[in-house]
């Protein structure tokens, strides 16, 4: 099912949580809403689910306007951050709940409900745990039961709020791959919220980066990482270094020296230069480059991080060098970013 | 030969450090004071009640309880509890639901209001009903014109009892529901349940022990209430006397054996309530822990 969010605004007691957000989710897509806390990602998810009503704007399921539909009518599978499993029901009863509360002919027989529950338990690899209670399960198992329960109602859209937030790192990684497999096997349109960029970039077909109630960028992992469209995305996704610069005559300047980067399209004036610490070329002869004094150097896994002080203002930036690179021993290092982007100073 | 020092060594398993442990005499004094106090003020009266009840033998005891006025008092007490407890369950659950699950203006005020019967003397609660429904009261003339009798009749007793007992269920449920939040209900709704199904299958099972506990306390108070009921009852023997009122009448008539026989039933109710309460606390202590407060 395609989902279209059109110019949605949401206020909580006059305080805006989302400003004019629009988003197209394709059918069968696995999409991540990524952002720091307070960015509005969970609010957007709850709006799609129907747990909240938009203050303005509309939400379409397919061609149909679902904005005024209740959560029951929308037929969404929602997996809550803390699972919200019914503690007094067995695993099988939890999974069958959505079928049991149906009315009339759409309600399957008790036997059919049991069969469906067992099937779904097989799918989430928890066969044989039908009779357990939620308190008798590990965190990862509860997560799987919550997903099975949401899928039991054959939802139009599957929505997951921080699905792995409460789990430890190892289980997280396992479940991540597992969720991807389940998605590929079932083909549900799936939206999940996360603050973990690794999770979003690894798992999702497309990532929606959010900040302060707005969408900053939507794209594949490659697009988001390689061509961030705002200082926020540059800073939020992956490592980045930023330097205040000047643009003049189509050239980028630091103080009174051009640094060998030409930016013919950029407007004149103050700007901020962004680049990735690992995406730099070291140069020997500084003929248009960024040169700095080594202020600190530390070993990070397979590379060495060097902190440089640049120019008279002693702006600090980080670059990454191979561990055995001789430049790490020197007191001055000159380099030029391989890939970079300029944003006008705010 | 073994070293005598090692032989005589016994490890100490003091649960508290010496610094915060009182001396032996101080401990003894504290415990004696506590037990003596409880014994004199709680246990002794209870023993006296049963002792006096059976003072003239089992025959007199059963005779006292089968007396028509006594039986009418027992019936009335059961009737009042049977009406007021279910009503207070409905009220308590609604109030707790509203306060715990919704945000609205006047919420703090409502919470305070629920506690009102605890802070007001029961006699005053009774008097309020006299002022409202009495012959000279606010609605007195209207009630009389329509032939409705509230005061000095069963409806008045039920109203006064409801007033006095309405905090019990609500007070028990509000903290419990607040702690549990809306997550489970939202999950039920997202799975297609309607509001009633979410309440019946999810909310109610989540609070059942707290609810039972509240009902227990509510019932004990409904059956034992004296002050408020005394004001509105009119003390008509065989008609508007509840058990506590009947005990007083019998006692004032120097019929001590009968008075204590009826009193022993109330004391028995108290003991049963206490045992059930303890059992509930033992099994569901963690769930109930959040709800202490009265």
Coordinates of C-alpha atoms in Angstrom, one line a residue:
Chain A
X1 CA 0.0 0.0 0.0
X2 CA 1.3 3.4 -1.0
X3 CA 1.2 6.0 1.8
X4 CA 1.3 9.7 1.0
X5 CA 1.8 12.4 3.7
X6 CA 0.7 15.7 2.3
X7 CA 1.6 19.0 4.0
X8 CA 1.0 17.7 7.5
X9 CA 1.3 19.9 10.5
X10 CA 0.9 18.7 14.0
X11 CA 0.7 20.9 17.1
X12 CA 0.5 19.7 20.7
X13 CA -1.2 22.4 22.8
X14 CA 0.0 25.1 20.4
X15 CA 3.5 23.7 20.3
X16 CA 4.3 22.6 16.8
X17 CA 5.8 19.1 16.6
X18 CA 5.8 18.9 12.8
X19 CA 5.8 21.7 10.3
X20 CA 4.4 21.1 6.8
X21 CA 5.8 17.6 6.2
X22 CA 5.3 15.8 2.9
X23 CA 6.5 12.3 2.1
X24 CA 5.7 9.7 -0.5
X25 CA 6.2 6.1 0.6
X26 CA 6.1 3.5 -2.1
X27 CA 4.3 0.3 -1.9
X28 CA 6.5 -2.5 -0.5
X29 CA 9.2 -0.1 0.6
X30 CA 11.2 -0.4 3.8
X31 CA 11.7 3.2 4.9
X32 CA 13.4 4.7 8.0
X33 CA 12.5 7.9 9.8
X34 CA 15.9 9.0 11.3
X35 CA 16.5 11.9 13.6
X36 CA 17.6 13.0 17.0
X37 CA 15.1 13.0 19.8
X38 CA 12.5 15.8 19.4
X39 CA 12.8 15.8 15.6
X40 CA 9.2 14.7 15.2
X41 CA 9.9 11.2 13.8
X42 CA 7.7 9.3 16.3
X43 CA 5.0 11.9 15.9
X44 CA 5.0 11.4 12.1
X45 CA 4.8 7.6 12.6
X46 CA 1.9 8.0 15.0
X47 CA 0.1 10.3 12.5
X48 CA 0.4 7.7 9.8
X49 CA -0.9 5.1 12.2
X50 CA -3.9 7.2 13.3
X51 CA -2.8 7.4 16.9
X52 CA -2.7 11.1 16.4
X53 CA -4.7 13.4 14.1
X54 CA -3.0 16.0 12.0
X55 CA -3.6 19.7 12.8
X56 CA -3.4 20.4 9.1
X57 CA -2.7 18.4 6.0
X58 CA -3.7 15.0 4.8
X59 CA -2.6 11.4 4.9
X60 CA -3.5 9.1 2.0
X61 CA -3.4 5.3 2.0
X62 CA -3.3 4.5 -1.7
X63 CA -5.8 6.9 -3.4
X64 CA -7.9 7.1 -0.3
X65 CA -7.8 10.0 2.2
X66 CA -7.2 8.3 5.5
X67 CA -6.8 11.5 7.6
X68 CA -10.1 11.2 9.4
X69 CA -10.1 7.5 9.7
X70 CA -9.6 5.9 13.1
X71 CA -6.7 3.6 13.8
X72 CA -8.9 0.6 13.6
X73 CA -10.2 1.5 10.1
X74 CA -6.7 2.1 8.8
X75 CA -5.6 -1.4 9.4
X76 CA -2.0 -0.7 10.3
X77 CA 0.3 -3.0 12.2
X78 CA 2.0 -1.0 14.9
X79 CA 5.0 -2.3 16.9
X80 CA 5.5 -0.2 20.0
X81 CA 8.8 0.8 21.4
X82 CA 8.3 -1.2 24.6
X83 CA 6.3 -3.8 22.7
X84 CA 3.1 -3.3 24.8
X85 CA 2.5 -7.0 24.8
X86 CA -0.6 -8.0 26.9
X87 CA 1.1 -9.4 30.0
X88 CA -1.9 -11.5 31.1
X89 CA -2.2 -13.3 27.7
X90 CA 0.0 -16.1 26.3
X91 CA 2.1 -15.5 23.3
X92 CA -0.5 -17.3 21.1
X93 CA -3.3 -15.1 22.5
X94 CA -1.3 -12.0 22.0
X95 CA -0.7 -12.8 18.4
X96 CA -4.4 -13.9 17.9
X97 CA -5.8 -10.8 19.6
X98 CA -6.3 -8.8 16.4
X99 CA -8.3 -11.6 14.9
X100 CA -10.3 -12.4 18.0
X101 CA -11.7 -8.9 18.3
X102 CA -13.1 -8.9 14.8
X103 CA -16.8 -9.0 14.4
X104 CA -19.1 -11.1 12.2
X105 CA -17.9 -13.2 9.3
X106 CA -14.4 -11.7 9.1
X107 CA -13.7 -13.3 12.5
X108 CA -11.9 -16.6 12.0
X109 CA -12.7 -19.6 14.2
X110 CA -10.8 -20.2 17.4
X111 CA -9.0 -23.1 15.7
X112 CA -8.1 -20.9 12.7
X113 CA -6.8 -18.2 15.0
X114 CA -4.5 -20.7 16.7
X115 CA -3.3 -22.0 13.4
X116 CA -2.5 -18.4 12.2
X117 CA -0.6 -17.7 15.5
X118 CA 1.5 -20.8 15.1
X119 CA 2.3 -19.9 11.5
X120 CA 3.4 -16.4 12.5
X121 CA 5.5 -17.8 15.3
X122 CA 7.2 -20.0 12.8
X123 CA 7.8 -16.9 10.6
X124 CA 9.4 -15.1 13.5
X125 CA 11.4 -18.2 14.5
X126 CA 9.7 -18.7 17.9
X127 CA 7.9 -22.0 17.2
X128 CA 6.9 -23.8 20.3
X129 CA 6.5 -20.8 22.6
X130 CA 2.7 -20.5 22.1
X131 CA 2.0 -21.0 25.8
X132 CA 4.6 -18.7 27.3
X133 CA 3.7 -15.4 28.9
X134 CA 5.5 -12.2 27.9
X135 CA 7.3 -12.0 31.2
X136 CA 8.9 -15.4 30.4
X137 CA 10.5 -14.1 27.2
X138 CA 13.8 -12.3 26.5
X139 CA 13.7 -8.7 25.0
X140 CA 14.5 -10.0 21.5
X141 CA 11.8 -12.6 21.7
X142 CA 9.2 -10.0 22.9
X143 CA 10.1 -7.9 19.9
X144 CA 9.5 -10.8 17.6
X145 CA 6.1 -11.6 19.2
X146 CA 5.1 -7.9 18.9
X147 CA 6.0 -8.0 15.2
X148 CA 4.0 -11.3 14.8
X149 CA 1.1 -9.8 16.5
X150 CA 1.1 -6.7 14.3
X151 CA 1.4 -8.9 11.2
X152 CA -1.5 -11.1 12.2
X153 CA -4.1 -8.6 11.1
X154 CA -2.6 -8.5 7.6
X155 CA -1.9 -4.8 7.8
X156 CA -1.8 -2.4 4.9
X157 CA 1.3 -0.8 6.4
X158 CA 3.7 -2.0 9.1
X159 CA 4.9 0.7 11.5
X160 CA 7.7 0.2 14.0
X161 CA 8.6 2.7 16.7
X162 CA 12.3 2.3 17.7
X163 CA 12.0 -1.4 17.1
X164 CA 15.4 -2.3 18.5
X165 CA 15.8 0.6 20.9
X166 CA 15.5 -1.5 24.1
X167 CA 17.8 -4.3 23.1
X168 CA 21.5 -4.8 23.5
X169 CA 23.9 -4.3 20.6
X170 CA 24.4 -7.9 19.6
X171 CA 20.7 -8.7 19.5
X172 CA 20.1 -5.5 17.6
X173 CA 22.3 -6.5 14.8
X174 CA 20.8 -10.0 14.6
X175 CA 17.2 -8.6 14.6
X176 CA 18.1 -6.0 12.0
X177 CA 19.1 -8.6 9.4
X178 CA 16.1 -10.7 10.5
X179 CA 13.7 -7.8 10.0
X180 CA 15.1 -7.2 6.5
X181 CA 14.5 -10.9 5.6
X182 CA 11.0 -10.8 7.0
X183 CA 10.3 -7.7 5.0
X184 CA 11.7 -9.2 1.8
X185 CA 9.6 -12.4 2.4
X186 CA 6.3 -10.6 3.2
X187 CA 6.6 -7.4 1.1
X188 CA 4.7 -5.2 3.6
X189 CA 5.2 -1.5 3.2
X190 CA 7.2 -0.8 6.3
X191 CA 8.1 2.4 8.1
X192 CA 10.3 2.3 11.2
X193 CA 11.6 5.1 13.5
X194 CA 15.2 5.1 14.8
X195 CA 17.8 7.4 16.1
X196 CA 20.5 5.0 15.1
X197 CA 21.9 6.0 11.8
X198 CA 23.8 2.8 11.3
X199 CA 20.5 0.9 11.7
X200 CA 18.7 3.3 9.2
X201 CA 21.4 3.3 6.6
X202 CA 21.9 -0.5 6.7
X203 CA 18.3 -1.6 6.8
X204 CA 16.2 0.8 4.9
X205 CA 15.6 1.2 1.2
X206 CA 15.3 4.9 1.8
X207 CA 16.1 7.1 4.8
X208 CA 14.1 10.1 5.9
X209 CA 16.3 12.4 7.9
X210 CA 14.3 14.6 10.2
X211 CA 15.3 17.6 12.4
X212 CA 13.1 19.9 14.5
X213 CA 9.8 18.9 13.1
X214 CA 10.9 19.0 9.4
X215 CA 12.2 16.6 6.9
X216 CA 15.8 17.5 6.0
X217 CA 16.5 14.9 3.3
X218 CA 15.0 11.8 1.8
X219 CA 17.2 9.3 -0.1
X220 CA 19.0 6.0 -0.3
X221 CA 21.8 5.3 2.1
X222 CA 24.3 6.3 -0.6
X223 CA 22.6 9.6 -1.4
X224 CA 22.2 10.5 2.2
X225 CA 25.8 9.7 3.0
X226 CA 27.5 11.0 -0.2
X227 CA 25.5 14.1 -1.0
X228 CA 24.0 15.5 2.2
X229 CA 21.9 18.5 1.3
X230 CA 22.2 20.5 4.5
X231 CA 24.7 21.2 7.3
X232 CA 22.4 19.3 9.6
X233 CA 22.5 16.1 7.6
X234 CA 26.3 16.5 7.1
X235 CA 26.8 16.7 10.8
X236 CA 24.2 14.1 11.8
X237 CA 25.1 11.3 9.4
X238 CA 28.5 9.9 9.7
X239 CA 31.6 11.9 10.7
X240 CA 32.2 15.3 9.3
X241 CA 34.5 18.2 9.7
X242 CA 33.4 21.8 9.2
X243 CA 35.5 25.0 8.5
X244 CA 34.4 28.6 8.1
X245 CA 35.5 29.8 4.7
X246 CA 35.0 32.7 2.3
X247 CA 33.9 32.4 -1.3
X248 CA 35.4 35.0 -3.7
X249 CA 36.0 34.9 -7.5
X250 CA 34.7 31.3 -7.6
X251 CA 37.4 30.2 -5.2
X252 CA 37.3 29.0 -1.7
X253 CA 39.4 31.0 0.7
X254 CA 40.5 30.5 4.3
X255 CA 41.6 34.0 5.6
X256 CA 43.8 35.4 2.8
X257 CA 44.7 32.1 1.1
X258 CA 42.9 30.2 -1.5
X259 CA 42.8 26.5 -0.7
X260 CA 42.7 25.1 -4.2
X261 CA 38.9 24.4 -4.3
X262 CA 37.0 26.1 -7.0
X263 CA 33.3 26.8 -6.5
X264 CA 32.0 28.7 -9.5
X265 CA 28.4 28.3 -8.6
X266 CA 28.6 29.3 -4.9
X267 CA 27.5 32.8 -3.9
X268 CA 30.1 35.2 -2.7
X269 CA 30.6 35.7 1.0
X270 CA 31.0 33.7 4.1
X271 CA 30.3 30.0 4.0
X272 CA 31.0 26.7 5.8
X273 CA 33.0 24.0 4.2
X274 CA 32.0 20.4 5.0
X275 CA 34.0 17.3 4.2
X276 CA 34.5 13.7 5.6
X277 CA 37.6 13.2 7.7
X278 CA 38.5 10.1 5.6
X279 CA 37.9 11.8 2.2
X280 CA 41.0 13.9 2.0
X281 CA 44.2 13.9 -0.1
X282 CA 47.5 14.7 1.7
X283 CA 49.6 17.1 -0.3
X284 CA 53.3 17.8 0.1
X285 CA 53.7 21.2 -1.5
X286 CA 51.1 23.5 -0.2
X287 CA 50.1 25.2 -3.3
X288 CA 46.5 25.9 -2.6
X289 CA 45.6 23.6 0.3
X290 CA 44.5 23.5 3.9
X291 CA 47.4 23.4 6.2
X292 CA 47.3 23.0 9.9
X293 CA 49.4 22.3 13.0
X294 CA 48.9 18.8 14.5
X295 CA 47.1 19.4 17.9
X296 CA 46.3 15.8 18.7
X297 CA 46.4 12.4 17.2
X298 CA 44.7 9.2 18.3
X299 CA 44.3 5.7 17.1
X300 CA 40.8 4.7 16.1
X301 CA 40.5 1.1 15.1
X302 CA 42.3 0.7 11.8
X303 CA 43.1 4.4 11.2
X304 CA 44.6 7.3 12.9
X305 CA 42.6 10.5 13.6
X306 CA 44.6 13.7 13.5
X307 CA 43.2 16.9 14.9
X308 CA 44.5 20.0 13.1
X309 CA 44.5 23.6 14.0
X310 CA 43.9 25.7 11.0
X311 CA 44.8 29.4 10.4
X312 CA 45.0 32.2 12.8
X313 CA 41.7 31.5 14.5
X314 CA 42.9 28.0 15.3
X315 CA 39.8 26.3 14.0
X316 CA 40.0 22.6 14.7
X317 CA 39.2 19.9 12.1
X318 CA 39.8 16.2 12.0
X319 CA 41.2 14.1 9.2
X320 CA 41.9 10.4 9.0
X321 CA 45.2 8.9 8.0
X322 CA 46.4 5.4 7.5
X323 CA 48.0 4.2 10.7
X324 CA 51.6 4.0 9.3
X325 CA 51.4 7.2 7.3
X326 CA 54.5 9.4 7.9
X327 CA 52.4 12.6 8.0
X328 CA 51.2 11.6 11.4
X329 CA 54.6 12.1 12.9
X330 CA 55.0 15.6 11.4
X331 CA 54.0 18.8 13.2
X332 CA 52.4 20.3 10.1
X333 CA 50.0 18.5 7.7
X334 CA 48.6 19.9 4.5
X335 CA 45.6 18.3 2.7
X336 CA 42.8 19.0 0.3
X337 CA 39.3 17.5 0.7
X338 CA 38.5 15.0 -2.1
X339 CA 34.8 15.4 -1.8
X340 CA 33.3 18.5 -0.1
X341 CA 30.3 20.8 0.0
X342 CA 29.8 24.4 0.8
X343 CA 26.8 25.8 2.6
X344 CA 26.3 29.6 2.9
X345 CA 26.9 30.7 6.5
X346 CA 23.6 31.1 8.4
Chain B
X1 CA 45.5 -30.4 69.3
X2 CA 43.3 -28.0 67.6
X3 CA 43.6 -24.3 68.3
X4 CA 40.9 -23.4 70.8
X5 CA 40.4 -20.0 69.2
X6 CA 39.5 -21.5 65.9
X7 CA 37.2 -24.0 67.6
X8 CA 35.3 -21.4 69.5
X9 CA 34.9 -19.2 66.5
X10 CA 31.3 -18.6 65.4
X11 CA 30.5 -16.3 62.5
X12 CA 28.1 -13.4 63.1
X13 CA 25.3 -12.9 60.8
X14 CA 24.0 -9.6 61.9
X15 CA 21.6 -8.2 59.3
X16 CA 22.3 -4.6 60.3
X17 CA 25.5 -2.9 61.2
X18 CA 26.2 -2.3 64.8
X19 CA 26.1 1.5 64.3
X20 CA 22.4 1.5 63.5
X21 CA 21.3 -1.3 65.9
X22 CA 19.8 -0.2 69.2
X23 CA 21.0 -1.8 72.4
X24 CA 19.2 -4.9 73.6
X25 CA 17.1 -3.2 76.3
X26 CA 16.0 -0.4 73.9
X27 CA 14.9 -3.0 71.4
X28 CA 12.9 -4.9 74.1
X29 CA 11.2 -1.7 75.3
X30 CA 10.2 -0.7 71.8
X31 CA 8.8 -4.1 71.0
X32 CA 6.9 -4.3 74.4
X33 CA 5.4 -0.8 73.8
X34 CA 4.3 -1.8 70.3
X35 CA 2.8 -5.1 71.3
X36 CA 1.2 -3.7 74.5
X37 CA -0.4 -0.9 72.5
X38 CA -1.8 -3.2 69.8
X39 CA -2.9 -5.7 72.4
X40 CA -4.8 -3.2 74.6
X41 CA -6.3 -1.1 71.8
X42 CA -6.9 -3.6 69.1
X43 CA -6.7 -7.2 70.2
X44 CA -8.4 -6.9 73.6
X45 CA -11.5 -5.2 72.3
X46 CA -11.8 -7.8 69.6
X47 CA -11.6 -10.6 72.2
X48 CA -14.1 -8.8 74.4
X49 CA -16.6 -8.5 71.5
X50 CA -16.6 -12.3 70.9
X51 CA -16.5 -13.0 74.7
X52 CA -19.5 -10.8 75.4
X53 CA -21.3 -12.2 72.3
X54 CA -21.1 -15.7 73.7
X55 CA -21.5 -14.7 77.4
X56 CA -25.0 -16.1 77.6
X57 CA -24.2 -19.2 75.6
X58 CA -24.6 -20.3 72.0
X59 CA -28.4 -20.4 72.3
X60 CA -28.7 -16.7 73.3
X61 CA -26.2 -15.9 70.5
X62 CA -28.2 -17.5 67.7
X63 CA -31.4 -16.2 69.2
X64 CA -30.0 -12.7 69.1
X65 CA -29.1 -13.1 65.4
X66 CA -32.4 -14.6 64.4
X67 CA -34.4 -11.9 66.0
X68 CA -36.6 -10.2 63.3
X69 CA -35.1 -6.7 63.9
X70 CA -31.6 -8.1 63.7
X71 CA -32.3 -10.0 60.6
X72 CA -33.8 -6.9 59.0
X73 CA -30.7 -4.9 59.9
X74 CA -28.5 -7.6 58.4
X75 CA -30.7 -7.6 55.2
X76 CA -30.5 -3.8 55.0
X77 CA -26.7 -3.8 55.4
X78 CA -26.3 -6.4 52.7
X79 CA -28.7 -4.4 50.4
X80 CA -26.9 -1.2 51.0
X81 CA -23.5 -2.8 50.2
X82 CA -25.0 -4.6 47.2
X83 CA -26.1 -1.3 45.8
X84 CA -23.3 1.1 46.8
X85 CA -20.3 -1.2 46.0
X86 CA -21.2 -1.9 42.4
X87 CA -22.0 1.8 41.8
X88 CA -18.7 2.8 43.3
X89 CA -16.9 0.2 41.1
X90 CA -18.5 1.9 38.1
X91 CA -17.7 5.3 39.4
X92 CA -14.2 4.4 40.6
X93 CA -13.2 2.8 37.3
X94 CA -14.6 5.7 35.2
X95 CA -12.9 8.3 37.4
X96 CA -9.6 6.4 37.4
X97 CA -9.8 6.0 33.6
X98 CA -10.6 9.7 33.0
X99 CA -7.8 10.9 35.3
X100 CA -5.1 8.4 34.3
X101 CA -5.7 8.3 30.5
X102 CA -6.9 11.7 29.5
X103 CA -5.6 15.3 29.9
X104 CA -8.2 17.8 30.7
X105 CA -8.7 21.0 32.7
X106 CA -9.7 20.6 36.3
X107 CA -8.0 17.2 36.6
X108 CA -6.2 18.2 39.8
X109 CA -9.4 19.5 41.2
X110 CA -11.2 16.3 40.4
X111 CA -8.5 14.3 42.1
X112 CA -8.8 16.4 45.2
X113 CA -12.5 16.1 45.2
X114 CA -12.4 12.3 45.2
X115 CA -10.5 12.5 48.5
X116 CA -13.2 14.7 50.0
X117 CA -15.0 11.9 51.9
X118 CA -11.7 11.0 53.6
X119 CA -11.2 14.4 54.9
X120 CA -14.8 15.2 55.9
X121 CA -16.3 13.8 59.1
X122 CA -19.0 11.2 58.1
X123 CA -21.5 13.0 60.3
X124 CA -21.2 16.1 58.1
X125 CA -21.6 14.0 55.0
X126 CA -24.9 12.8 56.5
X127 CA -26.0 16.3 57.4
X128 CA -25.4 17.4 53.9
X129 CA -28.1 15.0 52.7
X130 CA -30.4 16.2 55.4
X131 CA -29.9 19.8 54.2
X132 CA -30.5 18.7 50.6
X133 CA -33.4 16.2 50.9
X134 CA -34.9 17.0 54.4
X135 CA -38.4 18.5 54.8
X136 CA -36.8 22.0 55.1
X137 CA -34.0 21.1 52.7
X138 CA -33.2 22.4 49.2
X139 CA -35.2 19.7 47.3
X140 CA -37.5 18.9 50.3
X141 CA -40.6 20.5 48.9
X142 CA -40.2 19.2 45.4
X143 CA -39.5 15.7 46.7
X144 CA -42.6 15.8 48.9
X145 CA -44.8 17.1 46.0
X146 CA -43.7 14.1 43.9
X147 CA -44.0 11.6 46.7
X148 CA -40.3 10.6 46.7
X149 CA -38.9 9.6 50.1
X150 CA -35.1 9.8 50.5
X151 CA -34.4 10.8 54.0
X152 CA -35.1 8.3 56.9
X153 CA -35.5 5.6 54.3
X154 CA -33.3 3.2 52.3
X155 CA -32.4 5.7 49.4
X156 CA -30.9 8.1 52.0
X157 CA -28.8 5.4 53.6
X158 CA -27.6 4.2 50.2
X159 CA -26.7 7.8 49.2
X160 CA -24.8 8.4 52.4
X161 CA -22.9 5.1 52.1
X162 CA -22.0 5.9 48.5
X163 CA -20.7 9.3 49.5
X164 CA -18.5 7.9 52.3
X165 CA -17.1 4.9 50.2
X166 CA -16.6 6.4 46.8
X167 CA -12.8 7.1 47.1
X168 CA -11.8 3.5 47.8
X169 CA -11.9 2.1 44.3
X170 CA -10.8 5.2 42.5
X171 CA -7.9 5.8 44.9
X172 CA -6.7 2.3 44.4
X173 CA -6.9 2.4 40.6
X174 CA -5.7 5.9 39.7
X175 CA -2.0 5.4 40.5
X176 CA -2.0 1.9 39.0
X177 CA -3.5 3.1 35.7
X178 CA -1.2 6.1 35.6
X179 CA 1.8 3.9 36.0
X180 CA 0.6 1.6 33.2
X181 CA 0.0 4.4 30.8
X182 CA -1.8 4.1 27.4
X183 CA 0.6 1.7 25.6
X184 CA -1.4 -1.5 26.0
X185 CA -4.7 0.2 25.0
X186 CA -3.1 1.8 22.0
X187 CA -1.8 -1.6 21.0
X188 CA -5.3 -3.1 21.4
X189 CA -6.8 -0.3 19.2
X190 CA -4.2 -0.7 16.5
X191 CA -5.1 -4.4 16.3
X192 CA -8.7 -3.4 15.6
X193 CA -10.3 -3.6 19.0
X194 CA -13.0 -1.1 19.8
X195 CA -12.9 0.9 23.0
X196 CA -15.1 -1.5 24.9
X197 CA -13.0 -4.5 23.8
X198 CA -9.8 -2.7 24.8
X199 CA -11.2 -2.0 28.2
X200 CA -12.6 -5.5 28.7
X201 CA -9.7 -7.6 27.4
X202 CA -6.7 -5.3 28.2
X203 CA -7.4 -2.6 30.8
X204 CA -9.5 -4.6 33.2
X205 CA -7.2 -7.6 33.4
X206 CA -4.2 -5.2 33.9
X207 CA -5.8 -3.6 37.0
X208 CA -7.9 -6.6 38.4
X209 CA -5.9 -7.1 41.6
X210 CA -5.9 -3.4 42.5
X211 CA -9.6 -3.3 41.7
X212 CA -10.3 -6.3 43.9
X213 CA -8.4 -4.7 46.7
X214 CA -10.4 -1.5 46.4
X215 CA -13.7 -3.4 46.3
X216 CA -12.7 -5.2 49.4
X217 CA -12.0 -2.0 51.3
X218 CA -15.0 -0.3 49.9
X219 CA -17.3 -3.2 51.0
X220 CA -15.9 -3.2 54.5
X221 CA -16.6 0.5 54.9
X222 CA -20.0 0.2 53.3
X223 CA -21.1 -2.4 55.8
X224 CA -19.5 -0.8 58.7
X225 CA -20.3 2.9 58.2
X226 CA -22.0 4.5 61.2
X227 CA -21.8 8.3 61.3
X228 CA -23.2 9.3 58.0
X229 CA -25.8 6.6 58.0
X230 CA -26.9 7.4 61.5
X231 CA -27.8 11.0 60.5
X232 CA -29.9 10.0 57.5
X233 CA -31.4 6.7 58.8
X234 CA -34.0 7.9 61.4
X235 CA -33.3 4.7 63.4
X236 CA -36.6 3.0 62.6
X237 CA -36.3 -0.5 63.9
X238 CA -36.8 -3.2 61.4
X239 CA -36.9 -0.7 58.6
X240 CA -33.9 1.7 58.5
X241 CA -31.5 0.3 60.9
X242 CA -28.2 -1.1 59.5
X243 CA -26.1 -3.4 61.5
X244 CA -23.9 -0.8 63.1
X245 CA -27.0 1.3 64.1
X246 CA -28.7 -1.8 65.4
X247 CA -25.7 -2.6 67.6
X248 CA -26.0 0.9 69.1
X249 CA -29.7 0.6 69.8
X250 CA -29.4 -2.8 71.4
X251 CA -26.5 -1.6 73.5
X252 CA -28.5 1.5 74.7
X253 CA -31.3 -0.9 75.7
X254 CA -28.8 -2.7 78.0
X255 CA -29.1 -5.8 75.8
X256 CA -25.4 -6.3 75.7
X257 CA -25.4 -9.9 74.6
X258 CA -27.4 -9.2 71.5
X259 CA -25.5 -6.0 70.8
X260 CA -22.2 -7.9 70.9
X261 CA -23.6 -10.8 68.9
X262 CA -24.4 -8.4 66.0
X263 CA -21.1 -6.7 66.6
X264 CA -19.3 -10.0 66.3
X265 CA -20.6 -10.4 62.8
X266 CA -19.1 -7.0 61.9
X267 CA -15.9 -7.9 63.6
X268 CA -15.9 -11.2 61.7
X269 CA -16.3 -9.2 58.5
X270 CA -13.3 -7.1 59.5
X271 CA -11.2 -10.2 60.1
X272 CA -12.2 -11.8 56.8
X273 CA -11.4 -8.5 55.0
X274 CA -8.0 -8.4 56.8
X275 CA -7.1 -11.9 55.8
X276 CA -8.2 -11.4 52.2
X277 CA -6.2 -8.1 52.1
X278 CA -3.1 -9.8 53.4
X279 CA -3.4 -12.7 51.0
X280 CA -3.8 -10.2 48.1
X281 CA -0.8 -8.3 49.3
X282 CA 1.3 -11.4 49.6
X283 CA 0.5 -12.5 46.0
X284 CA 0.3 -9.2 44.2
X285 CA 2.4 -7.0 46.5
X286 CA 4.5 -5.5 43.7
X287 CA 1.4 -4.5 41.7
X288 CA -0.3 -3.1 44.7
X289 CA 2.8 -1.3 46.1
X290 CA 2.2 1.7 43.8
X291 CA -1.2 2.2 45.2
X292 CA -0.5 2.8 48.9
X293 CA -1.7 6.0 50.3
X294 CA -4.5 5.7 52.9

